[in-house]
């Protein structure tokens, strides 16, 4: 695959993130780019890594494991799972990822905790919240997050880091900001000193500015970094 465009596009996204962070009067470095590499070949990840990228997001377990095996020499990668969790894949997720973004089911949480290898630190998780009323992408309803959080916090193999949302696309920035602000408000209500929920995983290529203005700490961007997905 031709990967020559990746460093340039990567720089362009980082510049957009930096500009939005500045506009939000937030400190430089407050927002992490998760480069969504699903359906991209290992070479594309290698090119982004060479450009300095370290956090990569994957959605399909077997595909991710295949690429991880090819990229074992890139020791500084943080692997984020951003796809739909299936109960029969939790063992592989627990063993091969650093972060899980879409946790929304206590049964999945229990399995991930039990299956997290003892030699690894607890698995970082974000609880996915459904804020635009759409069920297509999953997530728990806002009023159910407190109960899920309380249960997940008791699981020794997990470390609940924050909340994630994937709202329906919206046209203008004011409308884009609404679910992101709702996620931040929910976090503010649920955070405690020993569980600050300081990660807000929200924002994609079309709405990253809105998300950063509302406090996103990581944005998930795929095609704007890598181009179209060749393995699709
Ligand atoms: C695919 C995906 C992204 C990135 O989408 P692009 O259109 O490639 O930027 C972000 N978040 C989630 C949950 C995804 O599945």
Tab-separated table of C-alpha atoms and ligand atoms in Angstrom:
chain	number	residue	atom	x	y	z
A	1	UNK	CA	0.000	0.000	0.000
A	2	UNK	CA	1.127	3.527	-0.731
A	3	UNK	CA	1.522	5.273	2.610
A	4	UNK	CA	3.240	8.476	1.554
A	5	UNK	CA	0.161	10.629	2.273
A	6	UNK	CA	-0.093	9.531	5.911
A	7	UNK	CA	2.503	11.819	7.582
A	8	UNK	CA	0.969	14.870	5.903
A	9	UNK	CA	-2.626	13.976	6.825
A	10	UNK	CA	-1.525	13.091	10.341
A	11	UNK	CA	0.069	16.524	10.720
A	12	UNK	CA	-3.067	18.164	9.373
A	13	UNK	CA	-5.298	16.436	11.959
A	14	UNK	CA	-2.875	17.268	14.768
A	15	UNK	CA	-3.006	20.925	13.678
A	16	UNK	CA	-6.825	20.863	13.772
A	17	UNK	CA	-6.712	19.331	17.253
A	18	UNK	CA	-4.198	21.941	18.404
A	19	UNK	CA	-6.256	24.831	17.010
A	20	UNK	CA	-9.441	23.563	18.667
A	21	UNK	CA	-7.630	22.994	21.965
A	22	UNK	CA	-6.368	26.559	21.857
A	23	UNK	CA	-9.811	27.911	20.944
A	24	UNK	CA	-11.209	26.033	23.961
A	25	UNK	CA	-8.525	27.666	26.160
A	26	UNK	CA	-7.369	24.218	27.202
A	27	UNK	CA	-3.711	23.276	27.701
A	28	UNK	CA	-1.685	22.073	24.756
A	29	UNK	CA	-1.621	18.267	24.854
A	30	UNK	CA	-4.997	17.970	26.605
A	31	UNK	CA	-6.413	15.984	23.675
A	32	UNK	CA	-5.054	12.664	22.406
A	33	UNK	CA	-5.551	11.552	18.829
A	34	UNK	CA	-6.629	7.940	18.515
A	35	UNK	CA	-5.783	6.969	14.938
A	36	UNK	CA	-8.531	4.565	13.890
A	37	UNK	CA	-6.704	1.946	11.848
A	38	UNK	CA	-9.517	-0.552	11.303
A	39	UNK	CA	-9.442	-1.982	7.775
A	40	UNK	CA	-6.038	-0.417	7.222
A	41	UNK	CA	-3.011	-2.645	6.587
A	42	UNK	CA	-0.128	-2.940	9.036
A	43	UNK	CA	2.026	-0.764	6.758
A	44	UNK	CA	-0.333	2.173	7.279
A	45	UNK	CA	0.035	1.842	11.054
A	46	UNK	CA	3.787	1.631	10.643
A	47	UNK	CA	3.780	4.890	8.646
A	48	UNK	CA	1.723	6.699	11.289
A	49	UNK	CA	3.956	5.323	14.052
A	50	UNK	CA	6.995	6.663	12.217
A	51	UNK	CA	5.235	10.058	12.209
A	52	UNK	CA	4.967	9.864	16.000
A	53	UNK	CA	1.479	8.395	16.448
A	54	UNK	CA	1.141	5.992	19.392
A	55	UNK	CA	-2.602	5.427	20.077
A	56	UNK	CA	-4.388	3.250	17.516
A	57	UNK	CA	-8.058	2.267	17.441
A	58	UNK	CA	-9.318	-1.040	16.086
A	59	UNK	CA	-12.858	-2.389	15.708
A	60	UNK	CA	-12.457	-6.021	14.629
A	61	UNK	CA	-10.729	-8.411	17.008
A	62	UNK	CA	-9.178	-10.930	14.633
A	63	UNK	CA	-8.008	-8.252	12.221
A	64	UNK	CA	-6.428	-6.340	15.100
A	65	UNK	CA	-4.644	-9.418	16.461
A	66	UNK	CA	-3.229	-10.220	13.020
A	67	UNK	CA	-1.815	-6.705	12.711
A	68	UNK	CA	-0.523	-6.663	16.276
A	69	UNK	CA	1.478	-9.792	15.457
A	70	UNK	CA	2.990	-8.053	12.416
A	71	UNK	CA	3.781	-4.930	14.444
A	72	UNK	CA	5.210	-6.520	17.579
A	73	UNK	CA	8.406	-4.493	17.135
A	74	UNK	CA	6.477	-1.211	17.661
A	75	UNK	CA	6.619	-1.487	21.423
A	76	UNK	CA	5.137	1.904	22.290
A	77	UNK	CA	1.715	1.399	20.696
A	78	UNK	CA	-1.374	1.755	22.873
A	79	UNK	CA	-4.110	-0.412	21.399
A	80	UNK	CA	-7.658	0.903	21.819
A	81	UNK	CA	-10.640	-1.280	21.033
A	82	UNK	CA	-13.473	0.915	19.754
A	83	UNK	CA	-15.732	-1.718	18.167
A	84	UNK	CA	-18.725	-3.621	19.369
A	85	UNK	CA	-17.874	-6.056	22.163
A	86	UNK	CA	-18.940	-9.671	21.657
A	87	UNK	CA	-19.005	-12.000	24.662
A	88	UNK	CA	-17.043	-14.701	22.813
A	89	UNK	CA	-14.188	-12.265	22.107
A	90	UNK	CA	-13.632	-10.841	25.578
A	91	UNK	CA	-10.665	-13.126	26.333
A	92	UNK	CA	-8.758	-11.797	23.319
A	93	UNK	CA	-9.747	-8.223	24.121
A	94	UNK	CA	-8.578	-8.604	27.713
A	95	UNK	CA	-5.247	-10.061	26.609
A	96	UNK	CA	-4.382	-7.851	23.657
A	97	UNK	CA	-5.725	-4.340	24.262
A	98	UNK	CA	-4.804	-1.489	26.583
A	99	UNK	CA	-8.139	0.294	26.375
A	100	UNK	CA	-11.783	-0.611	25.679
A	101	UNK	CA	-13.980	2.335	24.692
A	102	UNK	CA	-17.442	0.896	24.227
A	103	UNK	CA	-18.197	-0.924	27.463
A	104	UNK	CA	-21.943	-0.912	28.096
A	105	UNK	CA	-22.778	-4.318	29.559
A	106	UNK	CA	-22.005	-5.626	33.036
A	107	UNK	CA	-21.647	-9.218	31.794
A	108	UNK	CA	-18.950	-8.087	29.353
A	109	UNK	CA	-17.289	-6.108	32.126
A	110	UNK	CA	-17.148	-9.164	34.422
A	111	UNK	CA	-15.661	-11.329	31.698
A	112	UNK	CA	-13.041	-8.724	30.751
A	113	UNK	CA	-12.024	-8.332	34.390
A	114	UNK	CA	-11.753	-12.078	35.001
A	115	UNK	CA	-9.870	-12.628	31.766
A	116	UNK	CA	-7.403	-9.762	32.111
A	117	UNK	CA	-3.986	-11.464	32.442
A	118	UNK	CA	-2.660	-11.062	35.980
A	119	UNK	CA	0.710	-9.841	34.738
A	120	UNK	CA	-0.852	-6.820	33.022
A	121	UNK	CA	-2.204	-3.681	34.697
A	122	UNK	CA	-5.990	-3.387	34.938
A	123	UNK	CA	-7.661	-2.833	31.570
A	124	UNK	CA	-8.601	0.821	30.971
A	125	UNK	CA	-12.274	1.158	30.094
A	126	UNK	CA	-14.670	3.903	29.069
A	127	UNK	CA	-18.398	3.372	29.532
A	128	UNK	CA	-20.361	4.090	26.379
A	129	UNK	CA	-23.384	6.331	26.792
A	130	UNK	CA	-26.217	6.644	24.304
A	131	UNK	CA	-27.012	10.357	24.221
A	132	UNK	CA	-28.755	10.963	20.942
A	133	UNK	CA	-31.357	8.273	21.509
A	134	UNK	CA	-29.999	6.132	18.698
A	135	UNK	CA	-29.602	2.444	19.469
A	136	UNK	CA	-27.651	1.552	16.349
A	137	UNK	CA	-24.241	2.032	17.965
A	138	UNK	CA	-25.116	0.787	21.438
A	139	UNK	CA	-24.321	2.357	24.752
A	140	UNK	CA	-26.291	2.597	27.989
A	141	UNK	CA	-28.901	5.264	28.578
A	142	UNK	CA	-27.660	8.145	30.744
A	143	UNK	CA	-29.833	7.194	33.716
A	144	UNK	CA	-28.257	3.714	33.805
A	145	UNK	CA	-24.606	4.776	33.760
A	146	UNK	CA	-24.338	5.285	37.530
A	147	UNK	CA	-25.327	1.682	38.265
A	148	UNK	CA	-22.985	0.274	35.610
A	149	UNK	CA	-20.154	2.432	36.926
A	150	UNK	CA	-20.712	1.253	40.500
A	151	UNK	CA	-20.524	-2.394	39.413
A	152	UNK	CA	-17.516	-1.923	37.139
A	153	UNK	CA	-15.574	-0.143	39.852
A	154	UNK	CA	-15.715	-3.327	41.979
A	155	UNK	CA	-13.985	-5.393	39.280
A	156	UNK	CA	-10.267	-5.761	39.986
A	157	UNK	CA	-9.233	-6.349	36.375
A	158	UNK	CA	-10.729	-3.073	35.149
A	159	UNK	CA	-9.931	0.571	35.679
A	160	UNK	CA	-12.822	2.821	34.732
A	161	UNK	CA	-11.263	5.895	33.170
A	162	UNK	CA	-14.214	7.788	31.739
A	163	UNK	CA	-17.107	7.951	29.319
A	164	UNK	CA	-17.468	7.564	25.566
A	165	UNK	CA	-20.195	8.554	23.130
A	166	UNK	CA	-20.842	8.269	19.423
A	167	UNK	CA	-23.662	10.671	18.595
A	168	UNK	CA	-25.635	10.773	15.379
A	169	UNK	CA	-24.082	13.227	12.895
A	170	UNK	CA	-25.294	16.808	13.216
A	171	UNK	CA	-24.943	19.733	10.841
A	172	UNK	CA	-23.829	22.789	12.741
A	173	UNK	CA	-21.434	23.123	15.620
A	174	UNK	CA	-24.065	24.185	18.166
A	175	UNK	CA	-26.027	21.021	17.492
A	176	UNK	CA	-22.883	18.889	17.490
A	177	UNK	CA	-21.939	20.247	20.905
A	178	UNK	CA	-25.193	19.241	22.624
A	179	UNK	CA	-24.514	15.507	23.205
A	180	UNK	CA	-20.861	16.216	24.006
A	181	UNK	CA	-21.883	18.729	26.665
A	182	UNK	CA	-24.382	16.188	28.013
A	183	UNK	CA	-21.607	13.603	28.321
A	184	UNK	CA	-19.399	16.062	30.175
A	185	UNK	CA	-22.252	17.031	32.531
A	186	UNK	CA	-22.922	13.372	33.219
A	187	UNK	CA	-19.245	12.841	33.987
A	188	UNK	CA	-19.245	15.843	36.326
A	189	UNK	CA	-22.169	14.342	38.230
A	190	UNK	CA	-20.638	10.862	38.496
A	191	UNK	CA	-16.981	11.737	39.163
A	192	UNK	CA	-15.567	11.244	42.653
A	193	UNK	CA	-12.053	11.937	43.982
A	194	UNK	CA	-11.052	8.287	43.716
A	195	UNK	CA	-12.743	7.814	40.332
A	196	UNK	CA	-12.394	11.138	38.502
A	197	UNK	CA	-13.538	9.821	35.095
A	198	UNK	CA	-11.136	12.240	33.500
A	199	UNK	CA	-11.293	10.653	30.050
A	200	UNK	CA	-13.993	11.814	27.634
A	201	UNK	CA	-13.759	9.805	24.395
A	202	UNK	CA	-15.824	11.817	21.944
A	203	UNK	CA	-15.406	13.434	18.559
A	204	UNK	CA	-14.607	12.145	15.081
A	205	UNK	CA	-13.373	13.857	11.931
A	206	UNK	CA	-16.528	15.923	11.307
A	207	UNK	CA	-17.124	17.045	14.874
A	208	UNK	CA	-13.752	17.045	16.616
A	209	UNK	CA	-13.837	20.828	17.168
A	210	UNK	CA	-17.236	20.644	18.885
A	211	UNK	CA	-16.047	17.733	21.035
A	212	UNK	CA	-12.843	19.494	22.080
A	213	UNK	CA	-14.780	22.656	22.975
A	214	UNK	CA	-16.881	20.490	25.304
A	215	UNK	CA	-13.927	18.782	26.951
A	216	UNK	CA	-13.009	15.739	24.851
A	217	UNK	CA	-9.711	14.202	25.944
A	218	UNK	CA	-9.495	11.793	23.041
A	219	UNK	CA	-10.850	12.007	19.527
A	220	UNK	CA	-11.129	8.998	17.216
A	221	UNK	CA	-10.137	9.719	13.622
A	222	UNK	CA	-9.704	7.166	10.839
A	223	UNK	CA	-10.016	8.094	7.186
A	224	UNK	CA	-8.773	11.665	7.669
A	225	UNK	CA	-5.449	10.202	8.849
A	226	UNK	CA	-5.134	7.109	6.671
A	227	UNK	CA	-7.431	7.697	3.694
A	228	UNK	CA	-10.134	5.268	2.543
A	229	UNK	CA	-10.104	1.809	4.128
A	230	UNK	CA	-8.446	-0.561	1.624
A	231	UNK	CA	-9.405	-3.776	3.455
A	232	UNK	CA	-13.115	-2.886	3.431
B	1	LIG	C1	-14.555	3.917	12.444
B	1	LIG	C2	-14.737	4.647	13.733
B	1	LIG	C3	-14.183	5.922	13.902
B	1	LIG	C4	-13.410	6.651	12.804
B	1	LIG	O1	-14.192	6.867	11.698
B	1	LIG	P1	-13.588	7.618	10.405
B	1	LIG	O2	-14.765	7.965	9.609
B	1	LIG	O3	-12.676	6.654	9.727
B	1	LIG	O4	-12.843	8.807	10.905
B	1	LIG	C5	-14.350	6.535	15.128
B	1	LIG	N1	-15.001	5.947	16.150
B	1	LIG	C6	-15.556	4.729	16.019
B	1	LIG	C7	-16.271	4.126	17.171
B	1	LIG	C8	-15.437	4.048	14.814
B	1	LIG	O5	-15.993	2.832	14.688
